[in-house]
Amino acid sequence: MTANPAHEDDIFRPAIHYTAKNTWLNDPNGLVYHEGIYHLYYQNNPFGNVWGNMSWGHATSVDLVNWDEQPVAILCDAEEDIFSGSIVIDQYNTSGLGNGQAAPLVAIYTSAYKDSSARRGTQAQSLAWSSDGGYTWTKHQGNPVLDRNSADFRDPKVFRYSGPPGSYWVMVAVEANEHKVVIYSSDNLRDWHYLSSFGPANATGGVWECPDLFPLPLDGDEEQTKWVLTVNLNPGGPNSGSGGQYFVGRFDGVAFTSQTTVTDGSNQTADLDTYHWLDWGRDYYAAVSFNDAPDGRRLMVGWMNNWQYGAAIPTWPWRSSMSLVREISLVTHQGQPRLSQRVADEYRTGNALSVSTWADLAIDEGMRHLHTGAPVEIIEVIFIPGSAEEFGLIIRGNGTDGTRIGIRPSENRLIMDRKSSGNTEFHDAFASTDTAPLKQDSDGSYTLTLFIDHCSVEVFAQNGLVTMTGLIFPGPDSTRLSLYAKGGTATAPCLKVTRPAEPPVRIEEPLVLSR
Ligand code: FRU
């Protein structure tokens, strides 16, 4: 079988985001940094561009920006799909796996058993190991290693814990339908002991999936390290469909205690604004962080899509991409610990293709065309509200259509309106106006940073406390940037548009697996 992705039909392929060459992907899996290489594994259908045949695809990078697709890492078989999970470097070979020479990499993944399996309908945790730095994998003979006889026990994130009770492996996974994160420990990755569970709490409007648990210093102070528990939720996100929430608190090696819980999760009509979201947009899901990232950085990646319409997005021959890699930190905001996120600096280090700046832009009621640029741009802008009830940018415009990224100061809200963003027809749930609470800075201004690619926009606001990620499908010639105001005026004292150096999009030799 040959697939030849004719470039003219492939207008949405991202330039600075990872996507598989010609297949489907969803959740990032097994994110790990090992011997100078970032490994990104992911839920992948090696045989098609919709969900199915779940296996772990694989890509590698030395700089987080340029990714090379590798052969499929762990393939589904007749008995099991390979669902989400994580990878650890088993430095001291606690597992006894591997070839006895190099420390093995051990993948802990969910076996989703198929009808042909004696365990049909259940999900349990299994191991695979690699002795060649993560390129080829062998499933462990003793799988599964942790079975609760549950239909919805999945998405193990394993990390090395060292603290007062000792040093051991910790797994966080979910009982998805019970809105619970379950926590286990092990000395050898094969025998697991139940420690505790967390949840339901805060948002419970959908199944809980893909948890993560990690320490972060508060305001950069190692003495004040806190633990962050993230858990993704589908549906029930802040603007409907898939989303991710986080809790901040304490982990003592046994149990996680949250200091940011608002409700016990029983109140389904609760105000979603009061919870803490990894992202307020509709296309940031299944986010997890890298194990062993250098320099103590906590780097996270999400799947840039939404289960509501993910299978229908109008891309070809691939479908779905990853978000940009985010570096996250913990800061005090109004007396409370909150996550602050920024796009990893690596995306800014390449030589920019061009930089344009403007100063003291007056925004009158209506729309002001500013520049005709390129599909891939980074926009940084400071706004000062005037009399307008709403103001902002129209990005990826063509004079008629465009995506509105705006601020309503009296409502304290950030807006992403993609109702006229281009192709919205492919699914009823896609066109939307999504909003997030947004506060102005102490000097009364708002600063936004936007990363725009061929079919997406990621917005970072309020010093990274508020992020909003959305897919958009404008025509390739929709590259106009405008300012707009409704019901009055506003100003933009500074605006900067950078065209980043685009990593080469490698599609010449698509990987095709036939069976
Ligand atoms: C989240 C998820 C996980 C599961 C995987 C299957 O998007 O549903 O819970 O492991 O996708 O592809």
Short mmCIF file of C-alpha atoms and ligand atoms in Angstrom, two decimals:
data_model
loop_
_atom_site.label_atom_id
_atom_site.label_comp_id
_atom_site.label_asym_id
_atom_site.label_seq_id
_atom_site.Cartn_x
_atom_site.Cartn_y
_atom_site.Cartn_z
CA MET A 1 0.00 0.00 0.00
CA THR A 2 1.37 3.42 -0.80
CA ALA A 3 -0.03 6.56 0.66
CA ASN A 4 1.07 9.66 -1.09
CA PRO A 5 0.01 12.72 0.84
CA ALA A 6 -0.36 15.21 -1.99
CA HIS A 7 0.64 18.43 -0.34
CA GLU A 8 -2.15 20.58 -1.76
CA ASP A 9 -4.73 18.43 0.03
CA ASP A 10 -2.78 18.57 3.26
CA ILE A 11 -3.31 22.26 4.04
CA PHE A 12 -3.71 21.86 7.78
CA ARG A 13 -0.55 19.93 8.57
CA PRO A 14 1.06 21.80 11.48
CA ALA A 15 4.49 23.37 11.09
CA ILE A 16 5.48 23.61 14.76
CA HIS A 17 3.29 20.89 16.31
CA TYR A 18 3.84 17.16 16.20
CA THR A 19 1.50 15.02 14.19
CA ALA A 20 1.98 11.52 12.82
CA LYS A 21 2.73 11.44 9.11
CA ASN A 22 -0.39 9.69 7.94
CA THR A 23 -2.20 8.10 10.86
CA TRP A 24 -4.42 8.86 13.85
CA LEU A 25 -3.06 9.85 17.24
CA ASN A 26 -4.53 10.75 20.62
CA ASP A 27 -3.05 10.90 24.14
CA PRO A 28 0.66 11.54 24.68
CA ASN A 29 2.12 8.47 26.43
CA GLY A 30 5.43 7.52 28.03
CA LEU A 31 6.93 11.01 27.89
CA VAL A 32 10.51 10.58 29.00
CA TYR A 33 13.91 12.21 28.55
CA HIS A 34 16.71 9.70 28.20
CA GLU A 35 20.33 10.20 27.21
CA GLY A 36 19.78 13.52 25.48
CA ILE A 37 16.59 12.54 23.67
CA TYR A 38 12.99 13.46 24.39
CA HIS A 39 10.72 10.52 23.65
CA LEU A 40 7.09 11.15 22.82
CA TYR A 41 4.98 8.01 22.55
CA TYR A 42 1.31 8.33 21.85
CA GLN A 43 -1.97 6.54 21.31
CA ASN A 44 -1.81 5.65 17.66
CA ASN A 45 -3.77 3.71 15.08
CA PRO A 46 -0.96 2.48 12.82
CA PHE A 47 -3.50 1.36 10.20
CA GLY A 48 -5.78 4.35 9.82
CA ASN A 49 -6.66 7.93 10.65
CA VAL A 50 -9.50 7.33 13.08
CA TRP A 51 -9.30 5.81 16.56
CA GLY A 52 -8.75 2.02 16.62
CA ASN A 53 -6.02 -0.68 16.80
CA MET A 54 -4.62 1.27 19.72
CA SER A 55 -0.86 0.99 19.85
CA TRP A 56 1.97 3.24 20.99
CA GLY A 57 3.37 5.40 18.20
CA HIS A 58 6.73 7.02 18.83
CA ALA A 59 8.62 10.21 17.99
CA THR A 60 11.96 11.59 19.20
CA SER A 61 13.45 15.04 19.51
CA VAL A 62 16.61 16.61 20.86
CA ASP A 63 15.06 20.06 21.26
CA LEU A 64 11.28 19.59 21.85
CA VAL A 65 10.57 21.41 18.57
CA ASN A 66 11.77 19.14 15.75
CA TRP A 67 10.31 15.65 16.05
CA ASP A 68 11.17 12.54 14.06
CA GLU A 69 8.57 9.84 13.74
CA GLN A 70 9.92 6.42 14.68
CA PRO A 71 8.49 2.99 13.96
CA VAL A 72 5.51 1.98 16.10
CA ALA A 73 6.80 1.10 19.56
CA ILE A 74 4.22 -1.22 21.11
CA LEU A 75 1.68 -2.80 18.80
CA CYS A 76 -1.78 -4.03 19.74
CA ASP A 77 -2.44 -7.73 19.25
CA ALA A 78 -5.41 -10.07 18.98
CA GLU A 79 -6.06 -9.95 22.72
CA GLU A 80 -5.33 -6.40 23.78
CA ASP A 81 -5.25 -2.79 22.75
CA ILE A 82 -2.35 -0.82 24.22
CA PHE A 83 -3.98 2.10 26.02
CA SER A 84 -2.30 5.06 27.69
CA GLY A 85 0.53 4.88 30.20
CA SER A 86 4.02 6.04 31.07
CA ILE A 87 7.69 5.09 30.91
CA VAL A 88 10.34 5.01 33.63
CA ILE A 89 14.08 4.52 33.38
CA ASP A 90 14.68 1.55 35.66
CA GLN A 91 18.17 2.74 36.62
CA TYR A 92 18.96 -0.07 39.07
CA ASN A 93 17.03 -2.73 37.19
CA THR A 94 14.57 -3.14 40.05
CA SER A 95 12.27 -4.95 37.64
CA GLY A 96 14.87 -7.51 36.62
CA LEU A 97 13.73 -6.88 33.05
CA GLY A 98 16.07 -5.91 30.26
CA ASN A 99 19.17 -7.63 28.96
CA GLY A 100 21.23 -7.33 32.11
CA GLN A 101 23.53 -4.72 30.53
CA ALA A 102 21.86 -1.34 30.05
CA ALA A 103 19.20 -0.13 32.49
CA PRO A 104 15.91 -0.97 30.82
CA LEU A 105 13.23 1.53 30.00
CA VAL A 106 9.99 0.11 31.34
CA ALA A 107 6.62 1.09 29.90
CA ILE A 108 3.60 0.71 32.15
CA TYR A 109 0.51 0.71 29.97
CA THR A 110 -3.13 -0.27 30.13
CA SER A 111 -4.09 -3.56 28.55
CA ALA A 112 -7.60 -3.01 27.22
CA TYR A 113 -8.69 -6.60 26.67
CA LYS A 114 -10.54 -7.52 23.51
CA ASP A 115 -13.28 -10.08 23.07
CA SER A 116 -10.82 -12.81 22.15
CA SER A 117 -9.15 -12.51 25.55
CA ALA A 118 -10.20 -14.46 28.64
CA ARG A 119 -10.10 -11.07 30.37
CA ARG A 120 -12.43 -9.49 27.83
CA GLY A 121 -14.02 -6.21 28.85
CA THR A 122 -11.52 -5.44 31.59
CA GLN A 123 -8.59 -3.08 31.80
CA ALA A 124 -5.42 -3.84 33.76
CA GLN A 125 -1.85 -2.55 33.91
CA SER A 126 0.96 -4.26 32.00
CA LEU A 127 4.67 -3.82 31.34
CA ALA A 128 6.90 -3.74 28.29
CA TRP A 129 10.64 -3.13 28.33
CA SER A 130 13.30 -1.79 26.04
CA SER A 131 17.06 -2.29 26.21
CA ASP A 132 17.89 -0.11 23.24
CA GLY A 133 16.89 3.27 24.57
CA GLY A 134 13.19 3.06 23.77
CA TYR A 135 13.13 2.01 20.10
CA THR A 136 12.13 -1.64 20.35
CA TRP A 137 9.92 -3.08 23.04
CA THR A 138 9.11 -6.52 24.43
CA LYS A 139 5.93 -7.22 26.37
CA HIS A 140 6.52 -8.73 29.81
CA GLN A 141 5.51 -12.39 30.05
CA GLY A 142 3.82 -11.93 33.41
CA ASN A 143 1.28 -9.34 32.20
CA PRO A 144 -0.89 -7.93 33.55
CA VAL A 145 0.95 -6.87 36.68
CA LEU A 146 -1.96 -5.04 38.30
CA ASP A 147 -5.55 -6.11 37.85
CA ARG A 148 -8.54 -4.85 39.82
CA ASN A 149 -11.01 -6.80 37.69
CA SER A 150 -12.35 -3.45 36.57
CA ALA A 151 -13.65 -2.30 33.19
CA ASP A 152 -12.30 1.24 33.66
CA PHE A 153 -8.95 1.02 35.43
CA ARG A 154 -6.47 2.78 33.20
CA ASP A 155 -3.80 5.34 32.29
CA PRO A 156 -0.99 4.59 34.79
CA LYS A 157 1.54 7.34 35.37
CA VAL A 158 4.54 5.93 37.25
CA PHE A 159 7.37 7.92 38.83
CA ARG A 160 10.13 7.37 41.38
CA TYR A 161 9.20 8.68 44.80
CA SER A 162 11.79 9.43 47.49
CA GLY A 163 10.64 10.79 50.82
CA PRO A 164 10.30 10.00 54.49
CA PRO A 165 8.66 6.56 54.04
CA GLY A 166 11.36 5.49 51.58
CA SER A 167 12.20 5.30 47.93
CA TYR A 168 9.90 3.35 45.63
CA TRP A 169 7.82 3.48 42.47
CA VAL A 170 4.45 5.21 42.68
CA MET A 171 1.64 4.72 40.20
CA VAL A 172 -1.37 7.01 39.78
CA ALA A 173 -4.13 5.61 37.59
CA VAL A 174 -7.90 6.11 37.38
CA GLU A 175 -11.09 4.30 38.12
CA ALA A 176 -12.57 6.39 35.36
CA ASN A 177 -16.28 6.03 36.09
CA GLU A 178 -15.87 6.50 39.81
CA HIS A 179 -13.99 9.81 39.31
CA LYS A 180 -11.14 8.45 41.37
CA VAL A 181 -7.38 8.54 41.11
CA VAL A 182 -5.98 5.36 42.67
CA ILE A 183 -2.44 5.31 44.02
CA TYR A 184 -0.17 2.24 44.27
CA SER A 185 3.45 1.57 45.21
CA SER A 186 6.00 -0.99 44.10
CA ASP A 187 9.63 -1.87 44.65
CA ASN A 188 10.05 -3.72 41.38
CA LEU A 189 7.34 -2.44 38.98
CA ARG A 190 5.82 -5.95 38.99
CA ASP A 191 4.21 -6.23 42.42
CA TRP A 192 1.95 -3.34 43.30
CA HIS A 193 0.39 -2.40 46.65
CA TYR A 194 -2.65 -0.21 47.05
CA LEU A 195 -1.91 3.01 48.96
CA SER A 196 -4.93 5.32 48.70
CA SER A 197 -7.38 7.05 46.39
CA PHE A 198 -8.35 10.64 45.64
CA GLY A 199 -11.74 11.82 44.42
CA PRO A 200 -14.41 12.49 43.42
CA ALA A 201 -13.59 16.19 43.66
CA ASN A 202 -14.39 19.33 41.69
CA ALA A 203 -15.34 18.55 38.08
CA THR A 204 -17.00 15.16 37.62
CA GLY A 205 -19.09 15.78 34.52
CA GLY A 206 -17.33 12.95 32.66
CA VAL A 207 -14.94 10.05 33.17
CA TRP A 208 -11.62 10.80 34.82
CA GLU A 209 -8.64 9.83 32.63
CA CYS A 210 -4.87 10.24 32.34
CA PRO A 211 -3.78 11.46 35.79
CA ASP A 212 -0.35 12.78 36.75
CA LEU A 213 1.23 13.62 40.12
CA PHE A 214 4.42 15.64 40.57
CA PRO A 215 6.12 18.07 42.94
CA LEU A 216 6.76 21.72 42.10
CA PRO A 217 8.39 24.44 44.19
CA LEU A 218 5.98 27.24 45.07
CA ASP A 219 7.26 30.57 43.70
CA GLY A 220 10.56 28.84 42.93
CA ASP A 221 11.20 28.07 46.62
CA GLU A 222 12.33 24.44 47.02
CA GLU A 223 11.57 24.66 50.74
CA GLN A 224 7.94 25.18 49.86
CA THR A 225 7.47 22.30 47.45
CA LYS A 226 3.88 21.25 46.84
CA TRP A 227 2.38 18.39 44.86
CA VAL A 228 0.17 18.84 41.83
CA LEU A 229 -2.37 16.22 40.82
CA THR A 230 -3.71 16.63 37.30
CA VAL A 231 -6.61 14.63 35.94
CA ASN A 232 -8.33 14.85 32.59
CA LEU A 233 -12.07 14.66 32.25
CA ASN A 234 -14.30 13.75 29.34
CA PRO A 235 -16.83 15.22 28.80
CA GLY A 236 -17.40 17.96 31.39
CA GLY A 237 -14.57 20.34 30.44
CA PRO A 238 -14.94 24.08 31.06
CA ASN A 239 -16.30 24.82 27.58
CA SER A 240 -17.81 21.35 27.02
CA GLY A 241 -16.26 18.11 25.93
CA SER A 242 -12.75 17.10 26.92
CA GLY A 243 -10.75 19.09 29.48
CA GLY A 244 -8.19 18.78 32.25
CA GLN A 245 -8.23 19.95 35.85
CA TYR A 246 -5.60 20.15 38.57
CA PHE A 247 -5.39 20.09 42.33
CA VAL A 248 -2.54 21.39 44.49
CA GLY A 249 -1.67 19.97 47.88
CA ARG A 250 0.48 17.44 49.70
CA PHE A 251 1.67 13.94 48.92
CA ASP A 252 3.29 12.09 51.80
CA GLY A 253 4.26 8.99 49.87
CA VAL A 254 0.91 7.38 50.60
CA ALA A 255 -1.97 9.80 50.02
CA PHE A 256 -2.59 13.03 48.16
CA THR A 257 -4.43 15.76 50.08
CA SER A 258 -5.72 18.70 48.09
CA GLN A 259 -5.83 22.26 49.37
CA THR A 260 -7.65 23.53 46.29
CA THR A 261 -10.76 21.34 46.29
CA VAL A 262 -13.95 23.36 45.92
CA THR A 263 -16.58 20.61 45.92
CA ASP A 264 -16.72 16.88 46.53
CA GLY A 265 -17.83 16.38 42.95
CA SER A 266 -21.45 15.59 43.76
CA ASN A 267 -22.71 18.94 42.51
CA GLN A 268 -22.92 18.49 38.75
CA THR A 269 -24.38 21.94 38.19
CA ALA A 270 -21.55 23.66 40.05
CA ASP A 271 -19.92 26.68 38.49
CA LEU A 272 -17.07 25.26 36.41
CA ASP A 273 -15.33 28.64 36.66
CA THR A 274 -14.49 27.92 40.28
CA TYR A 275 -12.35 24.88 39.42
CA HIS A 276 -8.75 24.90 38.30
CA TRP A 277 -8.22 24.00 34.67
CA LEU A 278 -5.08 23.12 32.79
CA ASP A 279 -6.60 24.88 29.81
CA TRP A 280 -9.94 26.55 29.14
CA GLY A 281 -10.13 25.78 25.43
CA ARG A 282 -11.72 22.79 23.83
CA ASP A 283 -8.61 21.20 22.41
CA TYR A 284 -6.17 20.38 25.19
CA TYR A 285 -6.74 16.91 26.58
CA ALA A 286 -4.98 13.93 28.15
CA ALA A 287 -2.12 16.23 29.20
CA VAL A 288 0.74 14.55 31.05
CA SER A 289 4.29 15.52 31.93
CA PHE A 290 7.73 14.16 31.05
CA ASN A 291 9.59 11.92 33.44
CA ASP A 292 13.24 12.85 34.03
CA ALA A 293 13.19 16.16 32.12
CA PRO A 294 16.56 17.86 32.60
CA ASP A 295 17.18 20.83 34.92
CA GLY A 296 14.16 20.02 37.07
CA ARG A 297 11.81 21.35 34.42
CA ARG A 298 8.21 20.14 34.42
CA LEU A 299 7.23 19.86 30.78
CA MET A 300 3.70 18.95 29.74
CA VAL A 301 2.06 18.02 26.46
CA GLY A 302 -1.63 17.60 25.67
CA TRP A 303 -3.54 16.06 22.80
CA MET A 304 -4.82 19.01 20.76
CA ASN A 305 -8.30 17.70 20.03
CA ASN A 306 -11.62 16.92 21.70
CA TRP A 307 -13.47 13.60 21.79
CA GLN A 308 -16.69 15.43 20.81
CA TYR A 309 -15.56 15.89 17.22
CA GLY A 310 -12.01 14.54 17.11
CA ALA A 311 -12.69 11.83 14.55
CA ALA A 312 -14.26 14.30 12.13
CA ILE A 313 -11.67 17.08 11.91
CA PRO A 314 -11.00 17.80 8.23
CA THR A 315 -7.35 16.81 8.02
CA TRP A 316 -5.70 14.30 5.75
CA PRO A 317 -3.90 11.90 5.69
CA TRP A 318 -3.11 12.36 9.39
CA ARG A 319 -5.55 13.25 12.15
CA SER A 320 -4.80 15.09 15.42
CA SER A 321 -1.65 16.70 16.72
CA MET A 322 0.00 17.37 20.05
CA SER A 323 0.01 20.76 21.75
CA LEU A 324 3.22 22.71 21.99
CA VAL A 325 5.34 21.56 24.93
CA ARG A 326 4.58 23.69 27.99
CA GLU A 327 6.82 24.45 30.93
CA ILE A 328 4.78 24.73 34.08
CA SER A 329 5.46 26.24 37.45
CA LEU A 330 3.57 26.91 40.65
CA VAL A 331 2.94 30.48 41.77
CA THR A 332 1.00 32.17 44.53
CA HIS A 333 -2.03 33.99 43.18
CA GLN A 334 -4.29 35.79 45.63
CA GLY A 335 -2.90 33.65 48.42
CA GLN A 336 -3.50 30.38 46.57
CA PRO A 337 -1.11 28.08 44.69
CA ARG A 338 -1.86 28.10 40.97
CA LEU A 339 -0.21 26.67 37.88
CA SER A 340 1.44 29.09 35.52
CA GLN A 341 2.22 27.80 32.03
CA ARG A 342 4.41 29.03 29.23
CA VAL A 343 5.39 27.55 25.95
CA ALA A 344 8.85 25.99 26.31
CA ASP A 345 11.52 28.54 25.40
CA GLU A 346 12.94 26.18 22.77
CA TYR A 347 10.19 27.34 20.39
CA ARG A 348 11.65 30.85 20.50
CA THR A 349 15.30 30.08 20.06
CA GLY A 350 15.35 29.40 16.31
CA ASN A 351 16.00 32.31 13.98
CA ALA A 352 12.74 34.11 13.36
CA LEU A 353 11.80 34.46 9.70
CA SER A 354 10.53 37.96 10.45
CA VAL A 355 9.52 40.18 13.35
CA SER A 356 7.07 43.08 13.05
CA THR A 357 6.20 45.46 15.86
CA TRP A 358 3.65 48.18 16.37
CA ALA A 359 3.24 50.74 19.13
CA ASP A 360 0.34 52.81 20.44
CA LEU A 361 -2.36 51.34 18.30
CA ALA A 362 -5.72 53.02 18.75
CA ILE A 363 -8.61 50.61 18.33
CA ASP A 364 -11.81 52.32 17.35
CA GLU A 365 -15.18 50.67 17.15
CA GLY A 366 -15.16 48.16 14.29
CA MET A 367 -12.29 46.33 12.72
CA ARG A 368 -8.81 47.62 11.86
CA HIS A 369 -6.74 45.58 9.45
CA LEU A 370 -3.16 45.53 10.67
CA HIS A 371 -1.12 43.12 8.63
CA THR A 372 -1.23 40.26 6.19
CA GLY A 373 1.19 37.69 7.47
CA ALA A 374 1.65 33.95 7.45
CA PRO A 375 -0.33 31.02 8.80
CA VAL A 376 2.28 30.32 11.46
CA GLU A 377 2.92 33.24 13.82
CA ILE A 378 3.55 34.11 17.44
CA ILE A 379 1.65 37.22 18.51
CA GLU A 380 2.38 39.12 21.70
CA VAL A 381 0.07 41.99 22.53
CA ILE A 382 -0.71 44.32 25.41
CA PHE A 383 -4.19 45.84 25.57
CA ILE A 384 -5.50 48.70 27.67
CA PRO A 385 -9.27 48.80 27.92
CA GLY A 386 -11.13 51.97 26.97
CA SER A 387 -14.86 52.37 26.56
CA ALA A 388 -15.32 49.19 24.47
CA GLU A 389 -17.31 46.36 25.97
CA GLU A 390 -15.13 43.95 24.00
CA PHE A 391 -11.89 44.27 22.05
CA GLY A 392 -9.15 42.05 20.74
CA LEU A 393 -7.67 40.40 17.67
CA ILE A 394 -9.09 38.67 14.65
CA ILE A 395 -6.52 36.12 13.57
CA ARG A 396 -6.23 33.93 10.47
CA GLY A 397 -8.71 36.24 8.74
CA ASN A 398 -9.56 36.68 5.08
CA GLY A 399 -11.45 39.96 5.32
CA THR A 400 -14.74 38.24 6.06
CA ASP A 401 -14.03 35.27 8.29
CA GLY A 402 -11.56 34.87 11.10
CA THR A 403 -11.11 33.72 14.69
CA ARG A 404 -11.87 36.31 17.35
CA ILE A 405 -9.59 36.33 20.39
CA GLY A 406 -11.07 39.00 22.62
CA ILE A 407 -11.47 40.40 26.09
CA ARG A 408 -14.65 41.59 27.78
CA PRO A 409 -13.25 43.70 30.63
CA SER A 410 -16.52 44.31 32.44
CA GLU A 411 -17.18 40.58 32.54
CA ASN A 412 -13.53 39.71 33.25
CA ARG A 413 -13.51 37.21 30.40
CA LEU A 414 -11.27 35.98 27.66
CA ILE A 415 -13.07 34.87 24.50
CA MET A 416 -12.21 32.55 21.65
CA ASP A 417 -14.87 32.71 18.96
CA ARG A 418 -14.33 30.21 16.17
CA LYS A 419 -17.82 30.37 14.69
CA SER A 420 -16.41 31.95 11.51
CA SER A 421 -12.93 30.50 11.75
CA GLY A 422 -13.03 28.66 8.41
CA ASN A 423 -14.29 25.10 7.96
CA THR A 424 -16.62 24.51 10.89
CA GLU A 425 -19.14 22.35 9.08
CA PHE A 426 -17.59 18.96 9.72
CA HIS A 427 -19.27 18.55 13.11
CA ASP A 428 -22.20 20.25 14.87
CA ALA A 429 -20.30 20.60 18.14
CA PHE A 430 -17.29 22.38 16.65
CA ALA A 431 -18.31 26.01 16.05
CA SER A 432 -18.31 27.75 19.42
CA THR A 433 -17.53 30.80 21.47
CA ASP A 434 -15.41 29.63 24.38
CA THR A 435 -14.67 31.79 27.39
CA ALA A 436 -12.48 31.86 30.49
CA PRO A 437 -12.26 34.12 33.53
CA LEU A 438 -9.48 36.67 33.03
CA LYS A 439 -8.20 39.38 35.35
CA GLN A 440 -6.37 42.49 34.28
CA ASP A 441 -2.83 43.13 35.51
CA SER A 442 -2.32 45.53 38.42
CA ASP A 443 -1.65 48.37 35.93
CA GLY A 444 -5.00 47.76 34.23
CA SER A 445 -3.57 46.11 31.11
CA TYR A 446 -3.94 42.64 29.63
CA THR A 447 -1.06 40.76 28.00
CA LEU A 448 -1.78 37.90 25.61
CA THR A 449 0.61 35.59 23.78
CA LEU A 450 -0.77 33.54 20.89
CA PHE A 451 0.94 30.65 19.12
CA ILE A 452 -0.79 30.14 15.79
CA ASP A 453 -0.21 27.21 13.44
CA HIS A 454 -1.96 25.96 10.32
CA CYS A 455 -4.96 24.64 12.29
CA SER A 456 -4.65 25.82 15.87
CA VAL A 457 -4.25 28.70 18.26
CA GLU A 458 -2.91 28.48 21.81
CA VAL A 459 -3.50 31.57 23.96
CA PHE A 460 -1.52 32.33 27.13
CA ALA A 461 -2.86 35.13 29.34
CA GLN A 462 -2.52 36.57 32.82
CA ASN A 463 1.10 35.45 33.24
CA GLY A 464 0.23 31.92 32.14
CA LEU A 465 -2.49 31.45 34.77
CA VAL A 466 -5.08 31.26 31.98
CA THR A 467 -4.51 29.29 28.79
CA MET A 468 -6.94 28.53 25.98
CA THR A 469 -6.27 26.13 23.12
CA GLY A 470 -8.50 25.75 20.10
CA LEU A 471 -8.39 24.09 16.70
CA ILE A 472 -9.34 26.22 13.70
CA PHE A 473 -9.51 25.30 10.02
CA PRO A 474 -9.09 28.48 7.94
CA GLY A 475 -7.99 28.46 4.32
CA PRO A 476 -4.24 28.71 3.75
CA ASP A 477 -4.65 32.27 2.44
CA SER A 478 -6.45 33.46 5.58
CA THR A 479 -3.46 35.24 7.06
CA ARG A 480 -4.86 38.65 7.93
CA LEU A 481 -4.49 40.04 11.42
CA SER A 482 -6.94 42.71 12.57
CA LEU A 483 -7.81 44.54 15.74
CA TYR A 484 -11.41 45.07 16.72
CA ALA A 485 -13.54 46.82 19.32
CA LYS A 486 -17.25 46.65 20.06
CA GLY A 487 -19.25 49.48 21.61
CA GLY A 488 -16.30 51.83 22.12
CA THR A 489 -12.52 52.03 22.01
CA ALA A 490 -9.39 50.40 23.42
CA THR A 491 -5.64 50.69 22.80
CA ALA A 492 -2.81 48.30 22.15
CA PRO A 493 0.40 49.99 23.34
CA CYS A 494 2.60 47.15 21.98
CA LEU A 495 2.03 44.41 19.48
CA LYS A 496 4.65 42.07 18.08
CA VAL A 497 4.29 39.39 15.43
CA THR A 498 7.06 36.85 15.02
CA ARG A 499 7.21 34.34 12.21
CA PRO A 500 9.09 31.48 13.82
CA ALA A 501 11.56 29.40 11.89
CA GLU A 502 9.45 26.44 10.87
CA PRO A 503 10.91 23.02 11.37
CA PRO A 504 10.85 21.14 8.09
CA VAL A 505 7.62 19.23 7.70
CA ARG A 506 8.79 15.75 6.86
CA ILE A 507 6.15 14.05 4.79
CA GLU A 508 8.15 12.76 1.85
CA GLU A 509 8.30 9.19 3.06
CA PRO A 510 5.17 8.41 5.00
CA LEU A 511 5.44 5.45 7.29
CA VAL A 512 2.91 2.81 6.34
CA LEU A 513 2.36 -0.41 8.19
CA SER A 514 0.53 -3.10 6.30
CA ARG A 515 -0.67 -6.38 7.72
C1 FRU B 1 -8.10 9.30 26.89
C2 FRU B 1 -8.28 7.81 26.67
C3 FRU B 1 -7.59 7.04 27.77
C4 FRU B 1 -7.31 5.72 27.11
C5 FRU B 1 -7.01 6.14 25.69
C6 FRU B 1 -7.46 5.16 24.64
O1 FRU B 1 -8.20 10.05 25.74
O2 FRU B 1 -9.63 7.50 26.59
O3 FRU B 1 -8.34 6.92 28.95
O4 FRU B 1 -6.24 5.05 27.72
O5 FRU B 1 -7.65 7.37 25.48
O6 FRU B 1 -7.01 5.54 23.38
#
